[in-house]
Amino acid sequence: MATIGFIGLGNMGAPMAANLVKAGSHVRGFDLAAASRDASARDGVQIVASARSALEDAEVVITMLPGGEQVLSVWDDIISAARQGTLFIDCSTIDVASARKAHALAAARGIATLDAPVSGGVGGARAATLTFMVGGSAHAFARGKPVLERMGKRIVHCGEAGNGQAAKICNNLILGASMIAVSEAFVLGEKLGLSHQALFDVASASSGQCWSLTSYCPVPGPVPTSPANNDYKAGFTAALMLKDLKLAAAAADSVGARTALGAHAAEIYQSFAERGEAAKDFSAIINFVRAQLEKC
Ligand code: NAD
């Protein structure tokens, strides 16, 4: 398979790049952090000296970076060195406005692009079972899909430039708010003398059913694989949830929409993070909910 440039070999980028290597691609990788470079070299990624040199001979360039600022800065730095015909795919979670700016930056030079944020976390990245939410032209999507299929199992074309990021933040608004709602229900159940298992058995088979309950239950016991059974070791950190809820709030502001529950969920995760819990799994929000209820 084609040569792929991969920039950003962190918690997500490293296993994604490793899966491309396993699938037979030649991957030229770069990261600012030496530890990330060393780990990816052990996975068979050819480590190069700069983001620009990751581009050499690459038909596809993938970025997996912390935020919009880094994506715009890296794309701005390297896009002028890209050959015509190179496809740029950004898999980071960033604000919709920056995603559209990045697409425009590349379009001005005739370079095809996709925004393709992911859901599924580090586990999904390792197992190559990520869901990709993709924005960009149908032509760019047709070119990028076979590459994304080597790192994920569900690849959804959401429409034009930026729509992948729009889908990602809308999904995570549901996730952030629903985790708080499930947590409130368990804490209320505790106060009312209801066992965790009884509430789970009812709600998981009733209209309260949702992913935050059935796949990622915030109390230990009912779902043995959920982080609650492992002292809320992340998974998906409260810091990343807060980041995504802030992106959703910014997107809502940009179109004059009011997302009251999303905004309130962001405030709750903000308070949780300020108590020094940002690195915990986001489902640990139940401990914050419980502490708040006990104060009343
Ligand atoms: P991370 O911090 O582990 O990795 C980011 C990597 O980018 C780091 O290794 C950092 O050194 C590197 N980097 C930063 N600036 C750079 C630059 N200018 N040039 C080259 N490398 C640079 O973060 P992560 O958990 O891998 O997340 C990456 C993206 O994926 C984020 O946008 C995040 O919101 C999103 N995401 C993360 C998860 C998750 O569970 N971790 C899930 C879904 C989406």
XYZ file of C-alpha atoms and ligand atoms in Angstrom:
340
model
C 0.000 0.000 0.000
C 0.924 3.637 -0.440
C 3.327 5.647 1.696
C 1.523 7.521 4.469
C 2.840 10.517 6.453
C 1.631 10.497 10.061
C 2.071 13.558 12.313
C 1.133 13.265 16.005
C 2.065 9.875 17.464
C 0.437 10.260 20.900
C -2.038 8.029 22.734
C -4.282 7.767 19.674
C -1.888 8.458 16.795
C 0.636 5.780 17.816
C -1.728 2.785 17.656
C -3.395 4.175 14.523
C -0.023 4.463 12.766
C 0.893 0.982 14.026
C -2.252 -0.432 12.403
C -1.338 1.174 9.090
C 2.075 -0.523 9.311
C 0.393 -3.858 10.135
C -1.825 -3.409 7.080
C 1.272 -3.127 4.887
C 1.726 0.647 4.511
C 5.047 2.393 4.690
C 4.476 5.043 7.382
C 6.702 8.102 7.763
C 5.968 9.453 11.228
C 6.797 12.579 13.189
C 6.037 13.824 16.709
C 7.537 16.613 18.803
C 7.978 14.235 21.763
C 10.982 11.894 21.743
C 9.143 9.238 23.780
C 6.337 9.097 21.189
C 8.833 8.857 18.333
C 10.711 6.014 20.050
C 7.524 4.058 20.782
C 6.305 4.345 17.187
C 9.720 3.353 15.826
C 9.295 0.089 17.764
C 5.956 -0.378 15.941
C 7.685 -0.197 12.561
C 7.010 3.484 11.770
C 9.888 5.179 9.948
C 10.598 8.201 12.151
C 11.569 11.318 10.215
C 13.107 14.593 11.390
C 10.215 16.981 10.776
C 6.567 17.262 9.802
C 7.700 18.361 6.358
C 9.789 15.260 5.786
C 6.796 13.083 6.725
C 5.323 14.366 3.464
C 8.026 12.926 1.217
C 6.591 10.353 -1.222
C 3.380 10.306 0.808
C 0.093 9.889 -1.031
C -1.813 10.485 2.184
C -0.857 12.635 5.184
C -2.648 12.141 8.498
C -2.540 14.517 11.475
C -3.610 13.437 14.988
C -2.876 16.460 17.185
C -4.226 17.971 20.409
C -6.288 20.858 18.988
C -7.145 23.289 16.189
C -4.189 25.555 16.865
C -1.670 22.722 16.318
C -3.483 21.416 13.234
C -3.570 24.837 11.555
C 0.051 25.513 12.436
C 1.282 22.133 11.113
C -0.845 22.271 7.945
C 0.259 25.871 7.315
C 3.871 24.790 7.688
C 3.767 21.774 5.375
C 1.023 22.326 2.829
C 3.244 24.350 0.497
C 5.598 21.334 0.276
C 2.815 18.892 -0.646
C 2.695 17.353 -4.099
C -0.512 17.775 -6.085
C -2.550 14.630 -5.541
C -1.602 14.255 -1.865
C -4.649 13.739 0.357
C -4.591 15.419 3.798
C -6.701 13.841 6.539
C -7.016 15.425 9.983
C -8.247 12.920 12.583
C -7.858 15.230 15.617
C -10.918 16.570 17.420
C -10.920 20.312 16.724
C -13.411 23.161 16.425
C -15.520 23.264 13.277
C -14.244 26.727 12.314
C -10.572 25.635 12.422
C -11.424 22.471 10.480
C -13.040 24.557 7.724
C -10.049 26.947 7.775
C -7.674 23.977 7.345
C -9.716 22.685 4.386
C -9.625 26.184 2.809
C -5.861 26.467 3.355
C -5.342 23.240 1.411
C -8.010 23.968 -1.230
C -6.190 27.208 -2.085
C -3.266 25.014 -3.193
C -5.423 22.415 -4.915
C -4.885 19.793 -2.197
C -7.739 17.425 -1.312
C -8.683 17.142 2.364
C -10.889 15.345 4.866
C -11.708 16.070 8.497
C -12.110 12.640 10.094
C -12.346 12.759 13.902
C -12.781 9.481 15.687
C -14.801 7.834 18.394
C -13.708 4.694 20.216
C -10.793 5.909 22.321
C -7.386 4.322 22.776
C -8.914 0.821 22.928
C -10.601 1.352 19.562
C -7.401 2.805 18.123
C -5.436 -0.294 19.220
C -8.057 -2.748 17.973
C -8.603 -0.844 14.689
C -12.302 -0.548 15.512
C -12.597 3.252 15.530
C -15.593 5.057 14.087
C -14.545 7.842 11.714
C -16.885 10.796 11.123
C -15.786 12.306 7.861
C -16.263 15.702 6.240
C -15.078 16.582 2.743
C -15.947 16.082 -0.916
C -17.289 12.738 -2.135
C -14.159 12.344 -4.259
C -11.799 12.900 -1.300
C -13.924 10.551 0.820
C -13.674 7.788 -1.809
C -9.874 8.147 -1.736
C -9.562 8.306 2.054
C -12.000 5.544 2.992
C -9.693 2.568 2.248
C -6.996 4.153 4.433
C -9.407 4.840 7.296
C -10.730 1.269 7.024
C -7.301 0.053 8.142
C -7.727 1.913 11.440
C -11.459 1.621 12.028
C -14.538 -0.390 11.306
C -17.203 2.261 10.720
C -16.489 5.099 8.314
C -19.367 7.574 7.940
C -19.401 10.345 5.346
C -21.161 13.254 7.104
C -21.077 15.752 4.240
C -18.884 18.666 3.255
C -15.795 20.156 4.927
C -16.085 20.404 8.724
C -19.108 18.118 9.004
C -17.048 15.303 10.545
C -16.148 17.650 13.407
C -19.781 18.787 13.641
C -20.910 15.154 14.031
C -18.197 14.445 16.594
C -19.108 17.324 18.921
C -22.857 16.669 18.595
C -22.233 13.016 19.543
C -20.061 14.010 22.502
C -22.626 16.535 23.702
C -25.039 13.575 24.000
C -22.343 11.494 25.726
C -21.306 14.171 28.255
C -24.862 15.064 29.244
C -26.076 11.442 29.320
C -23.203 10.370 31.611
C -24.242 13.062 34.093
C -27.905 12.001 33.845
C -27.000 8.316 34.432
C -24.784 9.349 37.365
C -27.584 11.412 38.941
C -29.963 8.460 38.589
C -27.553 6.059 40.336
C -26.829 8.533 43.148
C -30.548 9.224 43.618
C -31.167 5.448 43.587
C -28.533 5.015 46.332
C -30.319 7.608 48.483
C -33.634 5.830 47.892
C -32.193 2.450 48.895
C -32.119 0.999 45.366
C -29.196 -1.308 44.522
C -26.976 -0.446 41.561
C -27.724 -3.812 39.960
C -31.508 -3.415 40.299
C -31.445 0.021 38.678
C -29.152 -1.276 35.934
C -31.377 -4.304 35.245
C -34.428 -2.061 34.888
C -32.962 0.934 33.035
C -30.812 -1.135 30.648
C -33.973 -2.835 29.388
C -36.210 0.254 29.588
C -36.443 3.722 28.109
C -33.460 4.955 30.175
C -31.173 2.711 28.114
C -28.138 4.491 26.622
C -24.417 3.852 25.969
C -23.345 5.684 29.155
C -25.389 3.121 31.093
C -24.984 -0.139 29.206
C -21.393 0.103 27.925
C -19.749 2.505 30.330
C -21.756 2.228 33.545
C -20.355 4.762 36.093
C -20.752 2.429 39.098
C -18.681 -0.735 39.611
C -20.397 -4.064 39.039
C -23.063 -4.082 36.323
C -20.646 -3.656 33.362
C -17.360 -5.370 34.340
C -15.326 -3.639 31.602
C -16.314 -0.074 32.554
C -13.618 2.194 34.132
C -15.673 2.306 37.369
C -14.304 -1.193 38.042
C -10.731 0.072 37.738
C -10.760 3.152 39.972
C -11.898 5.284 36.982
C -8.582 4.914 35.162
C -9.147 6.649 31.777
C -10.426 5.509 29.053
C -11.571 8.882 27.940
C -10.440 11.566 30.356
C -12.663 14.193 31.944
C -10.260 16.750 30.382
C -11.053 15.499 26.865
C -14.784 15.465 27.617
C -14.536 19.061 28.815
C -12.609 19.963 25.665
C -15.344 18.481 23.439
C -18.183 20.141 25.401
C -16.404 23.488 25.022
C -16.067 22.847 21.276
C -19.805 22.103 21.151
C -20.555 25.351 23.030
C -18.337 27.337 20.650
C -20.028 25.742 17.640
C -23.464 26.521 19.106
C -22.430 30.164 19.649
C -21.176 30.404 16.080
C -24.638 29.596 14.700
C -26.636 31.387 17.420
C -27.971 28.108 18.869
C -28.706 27.502 22.561
C -27.606 24.109 23.877
C -28.548 24.549 27.526
C -27.832 20.999 28.715
C -24.516 20.857 26.874
C -23.499 24.181 28.442
C -24.477 22.978 31.924
C -22.611 19.693 31.391
C -19.503 21.722 30.456
C -19.789 23.699 33.728
C -20.025 20.459 35.723
C -16.938 18.923 34.046
C -15.106 22.250 34.486
C -15.745 22.176 38.265
C -14.686 18.514 38.358
C -11.457 19.305 36.477
C -10.733 22.233 38.810
C -10.802 19.791 41.729
C -7.784 18.059 40.183
C -9.733 15.179 38.603
C -9.152 16.035 34.924
C -7.004 12.958 34.277
C -9.646 10.540 35.588
C -12.063 8.829 33.263
C -15.034 11.099 32.505
C -17.423 8.581 34.111
C -15.829 9.504 37.481
C -18.158 12.506 37.273
C -20.471 10.324 39.378
C -18.225 11.021 42.393
C -18.663 14.762 41.843
C -22.437 14.329 41.444
C -22.529 12.306 44.699
C -20.465 14.928 46.577
C -22.750 17.720 45.327
C -25.844 15.811 46.403
C -24.383 15.172 49.832
C -23.805 18.926 50.290
C -27.558 19.586 49.860
P -1.906 13.065 22.864
O -1.649 14.327 23.611
O -1.580 11.763 23.494
O -1.134 13.095 21.445
C -0.929 14.258 20.689
C 0.489 14.171 20.140
O 0.713 15.285 19.264
C 1.578 14.266 21.237
O 2.414 13.114 21.147
C 2.319 15.550 20.916
O 3.717 15.475 21.195
C 2.065 15.677 19.430
N 2.194 17.042 18.914
C 1.671 18.176 19.419
N 1.990 19.225 18.629
C 2.715 18.723 17.603
C 3.319 19.292 16.463
N 3.254 20.610 16.220
N 4.002 18.477 15.612
C 4.078 17.143 15.859
N 3.536 16.542 16.926
C 2.865 17.315 17.784
O -3.450 13.148 22.447
P -4.379 11.926 21.971
O -5.101 11.367 23.137
O -3.583 11.056 21.049
O -5.481 12.743 21.141
C -5.206 13.236 19.836
C -6.499 13.821 19.293
O -7.506 12.797 19.281
C -7.067 14.967 20.147
O -7.569 15.943 19.283
C -8.159 14.303 20.969
O -9.194 15.196 21.328
C -8.660 13.244 19.996
N -9.282 12.055 20.620
C -8.698 11.444 21.693
C -9.306 10.327 22.249
C -8.691 9.619 23.433
O -9.375 8.769 24.037
N -7.446 9.880 23.771
C -10.513 9.845 21.722
C -11.062 10.466 20.612
C -10.435 11.587 20.062
